[in-house]
Amino acid sequence: MKILMVCLGNICRSPMAEGIMRDLIEKNRLSWQVDSCGTGDWHVGEAPDRRAQRTTQSFGIDISDLRARQFSITDFDLFDRIFVMDQSNYKNVLRMARNNNDKEKVDLLLNISIPGQNCEVADPWYDESLFIPVFKQIEDACNEIIKIQVGARN
Ligand code: 4NP
C-alpha cells in the first residue's frame, strides 16, 4: 500500500499526516510507503512549519527530516491512495486526473474516519490553536486506515 497525503503548502497538515502514518506503519510492522506533498509550490524544499514539528514531537513523532514538494501528475502512478485535507486540495488534485482510475484514488482523509461527510482538516497555518485538534483528527483517520487494511488482510 502506497499512500500520499496532500495539503496546500506541505508544511503543516500533510507532513503531520505523513509522520503519523509513518509511525503507525512502523508500529504495525507493515511494508507500506507514505509520502506527502502540497498542491502549491510556495514552500518547496522547506522543513515542516515549526508549530507542526512541535505538535507531532509532543506526541513522540519527529517530522524534522521531511521537506516540502509539490504534487505532480506522476503521483497518480506512484500511489494507491491519495488523501487530501480539504475541498480545495480535492479540486486541485482531481483537475490533474487523467482518467477514472486516477480519480478513484483520491478522497478526503476524514472520509475514512467520518464516512460520507466530506469533512475537512482545517488549515492551522492562520490559527495556532488548531494544531492539536488537527493532529487528533489526522491520527483518528490514520488509525482507521490501518484498521481497515489490516482487518481486510486477516
Ligand atoms: P498546509 O498549511 O497546507 O497545511 O501546509 C499552509 C501552509 C502555508 C500556507 C497556507 C497553508 N501559505 O499560504 O503559505
PDB file of N, CA and C in Angstrom, residues 31-125:
ATOM      1  N   SER A  31       4.775  -3.183   5.458  1.00  0.00           N
ATOM      2  CA  SER A  31       5.742  -2.752   4.441  1.00  0.00           C
ATOM      3  C   SER A  31       5.067  -1.769   3.484  1.00  0.00           C
ATOM      4  N   TRP A  32       4.417  -0.783   4.065  1.00  0.00           N
ATOM      5  CA  TRP A  32       3.733   0.246   3.287  1.00  0.00           C
ATOM      6  C   TRP A  32       4.665   1.428   3.090  1.00  0.00           C
ATOM      7  N   GLN A  33       4.277   2.289   2.150  1.00  0.00           N
ATOM      8  CA  GLN A  33       5.016   3.536   1.959  1.00  0.00           C
ATOM      9  C   GLN A  33       4.063   4.705   2.138  1.00  0.00           C
ATOM     10  N   VAL A  34       4.597   5.805   2.669  1.00  0.00           N
ATOM     11  CA  VAL A  34       3.797   7.028   2.791  1.00  0.00           C
ATOM     12  C   VAL A  34       4.665   8.214   2.414  1.00  0.00           C
ATOM     13  N   ASP A  35       4.036   9.186   1.763  1.00  0.00           N
ATOM     14  CA  ASP A  35       4.723  10.418   1.388  1.00  0.00           C
ATOM     15  C   ASP A  35       3.698  11.536   1.503  1.00  0.00           C
ATOM     16  N   SER A  36       4.160  12.781   1.385  1.00  0.00           N
ATOM     17  CA  SER A  36       3.230  13.903   1.398  1.00  0.00           C
ATOM     18  C   SER A  36       3.703  14.960   0.423  1.00  0.00           C
ATOM     19  N   CYS A  37       2.771  15.816   0.033  1.00  0.00           N
ATOM     20  CA  CYS A  37       3.113  16.922  -0.877  1.00  0.00           C
ATOM     21  C   CYS A  37       2.024  17.977  -0.782  1.00  0.00           C
ATOM     22  N   GLY A  38       2.264  19.105  -1.459  1.00  0.00           N
ATOM     23  CA  GLY A  38       1.294  20.199  -1.466  1.00  0.00           C
ATOM     24  C   GLY A  38       0.835  20.475  -2.886  1.00  0.00           C
ATOM     25  N   THR A  39      -0.356  21.044  -3.027  1.00  0.00           N
ATOM     26  CA  THR A  39      -0.794  21.437  -4.370  1.00  0.00           C
ATOM     27  C   THR A  39      -0.084  22.726  -4.791  1.00  0.00           C
ATOM     28  N   GLY A  40       0.363  23.527  -3.832  1.00  0.00           N
ATOM     29  CA  GLY A  40       1.076  24.768  -4.136  1.00  0.00           C
ATOM     30  C   GLY A  40       2.588  24.576  -4.087  1.00  0.00           C
ATOM     31  N   ASP A  41       3.311  25.550  -4.626  1.00  0.00           N
ATOM     32  CA  ASP A  41       4.778  25.415  -4.690  1.00  0.00           C
ATOM     33  C   ASP A  41       5.541  26.417  -3.820  1.00  0.00           C
ATOM     34  N   TRP A  42       4.829  27.199  -3.010  1.00  0.00           N
ATOM     35  CA  TRP A  42       5.471  28.288  -2.259  1.00  0.00           C
ATOM     36  C   TRP A  42       6.521  27.807  -1.269  1.00  0.00           C
ATOM     37  N   HIS A  43       6.351  26.608  -0.720  1.00  0.00           N
ATOM     38  CA  HIS A  43       7.245  26.166   0.366  1.00  0.00           C
ATOM     39  C   HIS A  43       8.134  24.988  -0.027  1.00  0.00           C
ATOM     40  N   VAL A  44       8.250  24.752  -1.341  1.00  0.00           N
ATOM     41  CA  VAL A  44       9.037  23.600  -1.819  1.00  0.00           C
ATOM     42  C   VAL A  44      10.451  23.643  -1.234  1.00  0.00           C
ATOM     43  N   GLY A  45      10.899  22.501  -0.709  1.00  0.00           N
ATOM     44  CA  GLY A  45      12.242  22.397  -0.132  1.00  0.00           C
ATOM     45  C   GLY A  45      12.318  22.733   1.344  1.00  0.00           C
ATOM     46  N   GLU A  46      11.230  23.309   1.891  1.00  0.00           N
ATOM     47  CA  GLU A  46      11.247  23.706   3.313  1.00  0.00           C
ATOM     48  C   GLU A  46      10.905  22.538   4.235  1.00  0.00           C
ATOM     49  N   ALA A  47      11.431  22.602   5.454  1.00  0.00           N
ATOM     50  CA  ALA A  47      11.037  21.674   6.517  1.00  0.00           C
ATOM     51  C   ALA A  47       9.623  22.035   6.980  1.00  0.00           C
ATOM     52  N   PRO A  48       8.942  21.119   7.664  1.00  0.00           N
ATOM     53  CA  PRO A  48       7.615  21.453   8.177  1.00  0.00           C
ATOM     54  C   PRO A  48       7.642  22.689   9.087  1.00  0.00           C
ATOM     55  N   ASP A  49       6.524  23.407   9.093  1.00  0.00           N
ATOM     56  CA  ASP A  49       6.330  24.558   9.986  1.00  0.00           C
ATOM     57  C   ASP A  49       6.721  24.159  11.415  1.00  0.00           C
ATOM     58  N   ARG A  50       7.404  25.071  12.109  1.00  0.00           N
ATOM     59  CA  ARG A  50       7.866  24.779  13.470  1.00  0.00           C
ATOM     60  C   ARG A  50       6.743  24.330  14.401  1.00  0.00           C
ATOM     61  N   ARG A  51       5.552  24.934  14.202  1.00  0.00           N
ATOM     62  CA  ARG A  51       4.424  24.592  15.072  1.00  0.00           C
ATOM     63  C   ARG A  51       3.945  23.160  14.787  1.00  0.00           C
ATOM     64  N   ALA A  52       4.014  22.755  13.526  1.00  0.00           N
ATOM     65  CA  ALA A  52       3.655  21.369  13.166  1.00  0.00           C
ATOM     66  C   ALA A  52       4.686  20.407  13.749  1.00  0.00           C
ATOM     67  N   GLN A  53       5.965  20.790  13.660  1.00  0.00           N
ATOM     68  CA  GLN A  53       7.027  19.934  14.216  1.00  0.00           C
ATOM     69  C   GLN A  53       6.862  19.780  15.723  1.00  0.00           C
ATOM     70  N   ARG A  54       6.568  20.925  16.378  1.00  0.00           N
ATOM     71  CA  ARG A  54       6.414  20.905  17.840  1.00  0.00           C
ATOM     72  C   ARG A  54       5.222  20.023  18.239  1.00  0.00           C
ATOM     73  N   THR A  55       4.147  20.129  17.460  1.00  0.00           N
ATOM     74  CA  THR A  55       2.924  19.364  17.778  1.00  0.00           C
ATOM     75  C   THR A  55       3.180  17.864  17.680  1.00  0.00           C
ATOM     76  N   THR A  56       3.755  17.426  16.546  1.00  0.00           N
ATOM     77  CA  THR A  56       3.968  15.975  16.408  1.00  0.00           C
ATOM     78  C   THR A  56       4.996  15.499  17.429  1.00  0.00           C
ATOM     79  N   GLN A  57       6.023  16.355  17.686  1.00  0.00           N
ATOM     80  CA  GLN A  57       7.054  15.974  18.662  1.00  0.00           C
ATOM     81  C   GLN A  57       6.434  15.741  20.041  1.00  0.00           C
ATOM     82  N   SER A  58       5.404  16.529  20.375  1.00  0.00           N
ATOM     83  CA  SER A  58       4.767  16.371  21.692  1.00  0.00           C
ATOM     84  C   SER A  58       4.044  15.027  21.808  1.00  0.00           C
ATOM     85  N   PHE A  59       3.812  14.381  20.655  1.00  0.00           N
ATOM     86  CA  PHE A  59       3.237  13.028  20.668  1.00  0.00           C
ATOM     87  C   PHE A  59       4.296  11.981  20.296  1.00  0.00           C
ATOM     88  N   GLY A  60       5.560  12.395  20.361  1.00  0.00           N
ATOM     89  CA  GLY A  60       6.662  11.447  20.129  1.00  0.00           C
ATOM     90  C   GLY A  60       6.983  11.181  18.672  1.00  0.00           C
ATOM     91  N   ILE A  61       6.531  12.064  17.785  1.00  0.00           N
ATOM     92  CA  ILE A  61       6.755  11.835  16.345  1.00  0.00           C
ATOM     93  C   ILE A  61       7.611  12.970  15.767  1.00  0.00           C
ATOM     94  N   ASP A  62       8.776  12.591  15.249  1.00  0.00           N
ATOM     95  CA  ASP A  62       9.723  13.564  14.698  1.00  0.00           C
ATOM     96  C   ASP A  62       9.513  13.695  13.194  1.00  0.00           C
ATOM     97  N   ILE A  63       9.165  14.900  12.740  1.00  0.00           N
ATOM     98  CA  ILE A  63       8.970  15.101  11.291  1.00  0.00           C
ATOM     99  C   ILE A  63       9.986  16.102  10.725  1.00  0.00           C
ATOM    100  N   SER A  64      11.066  16.344  11.487  1.00  0.00           N
ATOM    101  CA  SER A  64      12.031  17.378  11.082  1.00  0.00           C
ATOM    102  C   SER A  64      12.770  17.024   9.792  1.00  0.00           C
ATOM    103  N   ASP A  65      12.777  15.731   9.427  1.00  0.00           N
ATOM    104  CA  ASP A  65      13.501  15.320   8.210  1.00  0.00           C
ATOM    105  C   ASP A  65      12.699  15.556   6.933  1.00  0.00           C
ATOM    106  N   LEU A  66      11.418  15.853   7.056  1.00  0.00           N
ATOM    107  CA  LEU A  66      10.579  15.982   5.844  1.00  0.00           C
ATOM    108  C   LEU A  66      10.849  17.309   5.133  1.00  0.00           C
ATOM    109  N   ARG A  67      10.718  17.320   3.823  1.00  0.00           N
ATOM    110  CA  ARG A  67      10.889  18.532   3.021  1.00  0.00           C
ATOM    111  C   ARG A  67       9.733  18.656   2.056  1.00  0.00           C
ATOM    112  N   ALA A  68       9.238  19.874   1.906  1.00  0.00           N
ATOM    113  CA  ALA A  68       8.042  20.088   1.093  1.00  0.00           C
ATOM    114  C   ALA A  68       8.324  19.884  -0.391  1.00  0.00           C
ATOM    115  N   ARG A  69       7.342  19.290  -1.067  1.00  0.00           N
ATOM    116  CA  ARG A  69       7.378  19.174  -2.527  1.00  0.00           C
ATOM    117  C   ARG A  69       5.968  19.389  -3.053  1.00  0.00           C
ATOM    118  N   GLN A  70       5.904  19.625  -4.350  1.00  0.00           N
ATOM    119  CA  GLN A  70       4.600  19.896  -4.960  1.00  0.00           C
ATOM    120  C   GLN A  70       4.023  18.634  -5.592  1.00  0.00           C
ATOM    121  N   PHE A  71       2.699  18.511  -5.550  1.00  0.00           N
ATOM    122  CA  PHE A  71       2.013  17.381  -6.202  1.00  0.00           C
ATOM    123  C   PHE A  71       2.342  17.370  -7.692  1.00  0.00           C
ATOM    124  N   SER A  72       2.539  16.163  -8.218  1.00  0.00           N
ATOM    125  CA  SER A  72       2.836  16.031  -9.648  1.00  0.00           C
ATOM    126  C   SER A  72       1.934  14.952 -10.235  1.00  0.00           C
ATOM    127  N   ILE A  73       1.666  15.056 -11.508  1.00  0.00           N
ATOM    128  CA  ILE A  73       0.766  14.114 -12.188  1.00  0.00           C
ATOM    129  C   ILE A  73       1.285  12.671 -12.059  1.00  0.00           C
ATOM    130  N   THR A  74       2.603  12.503 -11.977  1.00  0.00           N
ATOM    131  CA  THR A  74       3.162  11.143 -11.856  1.00  0.00           C
ATOM    132  C   THR A  74       2.800  10.505 -10.509  1.00  0.00           C
ATOM    133  N   ASP A  75       2.377  11.341  -9.537  1.00  0.00           N
ATOM    134  CA  ASP A  75       1.953  10.782  -8.247  1.00  0.00           C
ATOM    135  C   ASP A  75       0.758   9.837  -8.413  1.00  0.00           C
ATOM    136  N   PHE A  76      -0.037  10.059  -9.455  1.00  0.00           N
ATOM    137  CA  PHE A  76      -1.152   9.139  -9.708  1.00  0.00           C
ATOM    138  C   PHE A  76      -0.647   7.729 -10.020  1.00  0.00           C
ATOM    139  N   ASP A  77       0.549   7.641 -10.619  1.00  0.00           N
ATOM    140  CA  ASP A  77       1.116   6.329 -10.954  1.00  0.00           C
ATOM    141  C   ASP A  77       1.851   5.711  -9.763  1.00  0.00           C
ATOM    142  N   LEU A  78       2.373   6.572  -8.881  1.00  0.00           N
ATOM    143  CA  LEU A  78       3.243   6.088  -7.802  1.00  0.00           C
ATOM    144  C   LEU A  78       2.479   5.642  -6.557  1.00  0.00           C
ATOM    145  N   PHE A  79       1.226   6.129  -6.395  1.00  0.00           N
ATOM    146  CA  PHE A  79       0.494   5.861  -5.149  1.00  0.00           C
ATOM    147  C   PHE A  79      -0.835   5.148  -5.404  1.00  0.00           C
ATOM    148  N   ASP A  80      -1.222   4.317  -4.410  1.00  0.00           N
ATOM    149  CA  ASP A  80      -2.501   3.600  -4.488  1.00  0.00           C
ATOM    150  C   ASP A  80      -3.652   4.466  -3.995  1.00  0.00           C
ATOM    151  N   ARG A  81      -3.383   5.227  -2.936  1.00  0.00           N
ATOM    152  CA  ARG A  81      -4.417   6.105  -2.371  1.00  0.00           C
ATOM    153  C   ARG A  81      -3.840   7.497  -2.173  1.00  0.00           C
ATOM    154  N   ILE A  82      -4.635   8.511  -2.503  1.00  0.00           N
ATOM    155  CA  ILE A  82      -4.212   9.906  -2.368  1.00  0.00           C
ATOM    156  C   ILE A  82      -5.234  10.590  -1.458  1.00  0.00           C
ATOM    157  N   PHE A  83      -4.806  10.921  -0.244  1.00  0.00           N
ATOM    158  CA  PHE A  83      -5.717  11.524   0.730  1.00  0.00           C
ATOM    159  C   PHE A  83      -5.465  13.027   0.823  1.00  0.00           C
ATOM    160  N   VAL A  84      -6.513  13.801   0.555  1.00  0.00           N
ATOM    161  CA  VAL A  84      -6.411  15.261   0.589  1.00  0.00           C
ATOM    162  C   VAL A  84      -7.064  15.792   1.866  1.00  0.00           C
ATOM    163  N   MET A  85      -6.600  16.963   2.305  1.00  0.00           N
ATOM    164  CA  MET A  85      -7.065  17.506   3.584  1.00  0.00           C
ATOM    165  C   MET A  85      -8.355  18.316   3.450  1.00  0.00           C
ATOM    166  N   ASP A  86      -8.518  19.037   2.315  1.00  0.00           N
ATOM    167  CA  ASP A  86      -9.732  19.865   2.190  1.00  0.00           C
ATOM    168  C   ASP A  86     -10.246  19.869   0.748  1.00  0.00           C
ATOM    169  N   GLN A  87     -11.378  20.528   0.576  1.00  0.00           N
ATOM    170  CA  GLN A  87     -12.065  20.528  -0.736  1.00  0.00           C
ATOM    171  C   GLN A  87     -11.239  21.229  -1.801  1.00  0.00           C
ATOM    172  N   SER A  88     -10.495  22.229  -1.391  1.00  0.00           N
ATOM    173  CA  SER A  88      -9.662  22.945  -2.352  1.00  0.00           C
ATOM    174  C   SER A  88      -8.554  22.027  -2.879  1.00  0.00           C
ATOM    175  N   ASN A  89      -7.898  21.273  -1.980  1.00  0.00           N
ATOM    176  CA  ASN A  89      -6.898  20.289  -2.407  1.00  0.00           C
ATOM    177  C   ASN A  89      -7.563  19.265  -3.333  1.00  0.00           C
ATOM    178  N   TYR A  90      -8.775  18.855  -2.962  1.00  0.00           N
ATOM    179  CA  TYR A  90      -9.505  17.830  -3.729  1.00  0.00           C
ATOM    180  C   TYR A  90      -9.706  18.294  -5.165  1.00  0.00           C
ATOM    181  N   LYS A  91     -10.190  19.526  -5.308  1.00  0.00           N
ATOM    182  CA  LYS A  91     -10.442  20.071  -6.653  1.00  0.00           C
ATOM    183  C   LYS A  91      -9.148  20.173  -7.438  1.00  0.00           C
ATOM    184  N   ASN A  92      -8.090  20.657  -6.777  1.00  0.00           N
ATOM    185  CA  ASN A  92      -6.817  20.851  -7.484  1.00  0.00           C
ATOM    186  C   ASN A  92      -6.208  19.529  -7.944  1.00  0.00           C
ATOM    187  N   VAL A  93      -6.328  18.498  -7.117  1.00  0.00           N
ATOM    188  CA  VAL A  93      -5.779  17.194  -7.499  1.00  0.00           C
ATOM    189  C   VAL A  93      -6.648  16.560  -8.595  1.00  0.00           C
ATOM    190  N   LEU A  94      -7.979  16.620  -8.428  1.00  0.00           N
ATOM    191  CA  LEU A  94      -8.866  15.998  -9.428  1.00  0.00           C
ATOM    192  C   LEU A  94      -8.734  16.639 -10.798  1.00  0.00           C
ATOM    193  N   ARG A  95      -8.439  17.927 -10.797  1.00  0.00           N
ATOM    194  CA  ARG A  95      -8.251  18.659 -12.051  1.00  0.00           C
ATOM    195  C   ARG A  95      -7.098  18.061 -12.867  1.00  0.00           C
ATOM    196  N   MET A  96      -6.139  17.464 -12.176  1.00  0.00           N
ATOM    197  CA  MET A  96      -4.976  16.893 -12.879  1.00  0.00           C
ATOM    198  C   MET A  96      -5.173  15.422 -13.240  1.00  0.00           C
ATOM    199  N   ALA A  97      -6.281  14.820 -12.765  1.00  0.00           N
ATOM    200  CA  ALA A  97      -6.510  13.392 -13.028  1.00  0.00           C
ATOM    201  C   ALA A  97      -6.684  13.161 -14.525  1.00  0.00           C
ATOM    202  N   ARG A  98      -6.092  12.065 -15.035  1.00  0.00           N
ATOM    203  CA  ARG A  98      -6.134  11.777 -16.466  1.00  0.00           C
ATOM    204  C   ARG A  98      -7.297  10.860 -16.817  1.00  0.00           C
ATOM    205  N   ASN A  99      -7.793  10.116 -15.823  1.00  0.00           N
ATOM    206  CA  ASN A  99      -8.845   9.127 -16.095  1.00  0.00           C
ATOM    207  C   ASN A  99      -9.537   8.758 -14.781  1.00  0.00           C
ATOM    208  N   ASN A 100     -10.529   7.860 -14.880  1.00  0.00           N
ATOM    209  CA  ASN A 100     -11.278   7.470 -13.686  1.00  0.00           C
ATOM    210  C   ASN A 100     -10.417   6.744 -12.667  1.00  0.00           C
ATOM    211  N   ASN A 101      -9.440   5.983 -13.173  1.00  0.00           N
ATOM    212  CA  ASN A 101      -8.542   5.264 -12.265  1.00  0.00           C
ATOM    213  C   ASN A 101      -7.805   6.252 -11.367  1.00  0.00           C
ATOM    214  N   ASP A 102      -7.312   7.349 -11.952  1.00  0.00           N
ATOM    215  CA  ASP A 102      -6.649   8.398 -11.163  1.00  0.00           C
ATOM    216  C   ASP A 102      -7.634   8.973 -10.143  1.00  0.00           C
ATOM    217  N   LYS A 103      -8.833   9.308 -10.623  1.00  0.00           N
ATOM    218  CA  LYS A 103      -9.840   9.965  -9.756  1.00  0.00           C
ATOM    219  C   LYS A 103     -10.219   9.094  -8.566  1.00  0.00           C
ATOM    220  N   GLU A 104     -10.336   7.775  -8.829  1.00  0.00           N
ATOM    221  CA  GLU A 104     -10.784   6.868  -7.758  1.00  0.00           C
ATOM    222  C   GLU A 104      -9.774   6.731  -6.632  1.00  0.00           C
ATOM    223  N   LYS A 105      -8.535   7.122  -6.877  1.00  0.00           N
ATOM    224  CA  LYS A 105      -7.519   7.043  -5.823  1.00  0.00           C
ATOM    225  C   LYS A 105      -7.651   8.162  -4.799  1.00  0.00           C
ATOM    226  N   VAL A 106      -8.402   9.217  -5.158  1.00  0.00           N
ATOM    227  CA  VAL A 106      -8.420  10.442  -4.359  1.00  0.00           C
ATOM    228  C   VAL A 106      -9.636  10.500  -3.441  1.00  0.00           C
ATOM    229  N   ASP A 107      -9.409  10.826  -2.175  1.00  0.00           N
ATOM    230  CA  ASP A 107     -10.530  11.057  -1.254  1.00  0.00           C
ATOM    231  C   ASP A 107     -10.091  12.022  -0.154  1.00  0.00           C
ATOM    232  N   LEU A 108     -11.076  12.673   0.450  1.00  0.00           N
ATOM    233  CA  LEU A 108     -10.780  13.486   1.639  1.00  0.00           C
ATOM    234  C   LEU A 108     -10.359  12.539   2.762  1.00  0.00           C
ATOM    235  N   LEU A 109      -9.276  12.870   3.456  1.00  0.00           N
ATOM    236  CA  LEU A 109      -8.769  11.989   4.514  1.00  0.00           C
ATOM    237  C   LEU A 109      -9.843  11.681   5.558  1.00  0.00           C
ATOM    238  N   LEU A 110     -10.622  12.701   5.929  1.00  0.00           N
ATOM    239  CA  LEU A 110     -11.581  12.488   7.022  1.00  0.00           C
ATOM    240  C   LEU A 110     -12.780  11.636   6.606  1.00  0.00           C
ATOM    241  N   ASN A 111     -12.947  11.382   5.293  1.00  0.00           N
ATOM    242  CA  ASN A 111     -13.995  10.434   4.894  1.00  0.00           C
ATOM    243  C   ASN A 111     -13.679   9.016   5.356  1.00  0.00           C
ATOM    244  N   ILE A 112     -12.435   8.772   5.750  1.00  0.00           N
ATOM    245  CA  ILE A 112     -12.066   7.462   6.286  1.00  0.00           C
ATOM    246  C   ILE A 112     -12.581   7.295   7.718  1.00  0.00           C
ATOM    247  N   SER A 113     -12.425   8.338   8.530  1.00  0.00           N
ATOM    248  CA  SER A 113     -12.836   8.239   9.939  1.00  0.00           C
ATOM    249  C   SER A 113     -14.271   8.709  10.165  1.00  0.00           C
ATOM    250  N   ILE A 114     -14.763   9.600   9.281  1.00  0.00           N
ATOM    251  CA  ILE A 114     -16.136  10.120   9.387  1.00  0.00           C
ATOM    252  C   ILE A 114     -16.772   9.931   7.998  1.00  0.00           C
ATOM    253  N   PRO A 115     -17.179   8.680   7.672  1.00  0.00           N
ATOM    254  CA  PRO A 115     -17.561   8.357   6.292  1.00  0.00           C
ATOM    255  C   PRO A 115     -18.714   9.196   5.747  1.00  0.00           C
ATOM    256  N   GLY A 116     -18.548   9.577   4.485  1.00  0.00           N
ATOM    257  CA  GLY A 116     -19.635  10.225   3.753  1.00  0.00           C
ATOM    258  C   GLY A 116     -19.933  11.670   4.101  1.00  0.00           C
ATOM    259  N   GLN A 117     -19.171  12.258   5.016  1.00  0.00           N
ATOM    260  CA  GLN A 117     -19.498  13.624   5.477  1.00  0.00           C
ATOM    261  C   GLN A 117     -18.698  14.711   4.751  1.00  0.00           C
ATOM    262  N   ASN A 118     -17.686  14.298   4.004  1.00  0.00           N
ATOM    263  CA  ASN A 118     -16.808  15.269   3.335  1.00  0.00           C
ATOM    264  C   ASN A 118     -16.259  16.338   4.291  1.00  0.00           C
ATOM    265  N   CYS A 119     -15.891  15.918   5.506  1.00  0.00           N
ATOM    266  CA  CYS A 119     -15.299  16.852   6.480  1.00  0.00           C
ATOM    267  C   CYS A 119     -13.877  17.199   6.045  1.00  0.00           C
ATOM    268  N   GLU A 120     -13.487  18.436   6.359  1.00  0.00           N
ATOM    269  CA  GLU A 120     -12.146  18.910   6.004  1.00  0.00           C
ATOM    270  C   GLU A 120     -11.246  18.980   7.233  1.00  0.00           C
ATOM    271  N   VAL A 121      -9.938  18.787   7.012  1.00  0.00           N
ATOM    272  CA  VAL A 121      -8.959  19.089   8.060  1.00  0.00           C
ATOM    273  C   VAL A 121      -8.687  20.584   7.939  1.00  0.00           C
ATOM    274  N   ALA A 122      -9.066  21.340   8.968  1.00  0.00           N
ATOM    275  CA  ALA A 122      -8.913  22.803   8.916  1.00  0.00           C
ATOM    276  C   ALA A 122      -7.442  23.180   8.800  1.00  0.00           C
ATOM    277  N   ASP A 123      -7.185  24.293   8.127  1.00  0.00           N
ATOM    278  CA  ASP A 123      -5.800  24.745   7.935  1.00  0.00           C
ATOM    279  C   ASP A 123      -5.331  25.483   9.196  1.00  0.00           C
ATOM    280  N   PRO A 124      -4.319  24.916   9.899  1.00  0.00           N
ATOM    281  CA  PRO A 124      -3.881  25.533  11.152  1.00  0.00           C
ATOM    282  C   PRO A 124      -2.875  26.683  10.939  1.00  0.00           C
ATOM    283  N   TRP A 125      -2.504  26.933   9.689  1.00  0.00           N
ATOM    284  CA  TRP A 125      -1.492  27.947   9.347  1.00  0.00           C
ATOM    285  C   TRP A 125      -1.810  29.301   9.974  1.00  0.00           C
TER     286      TRP A 125
END
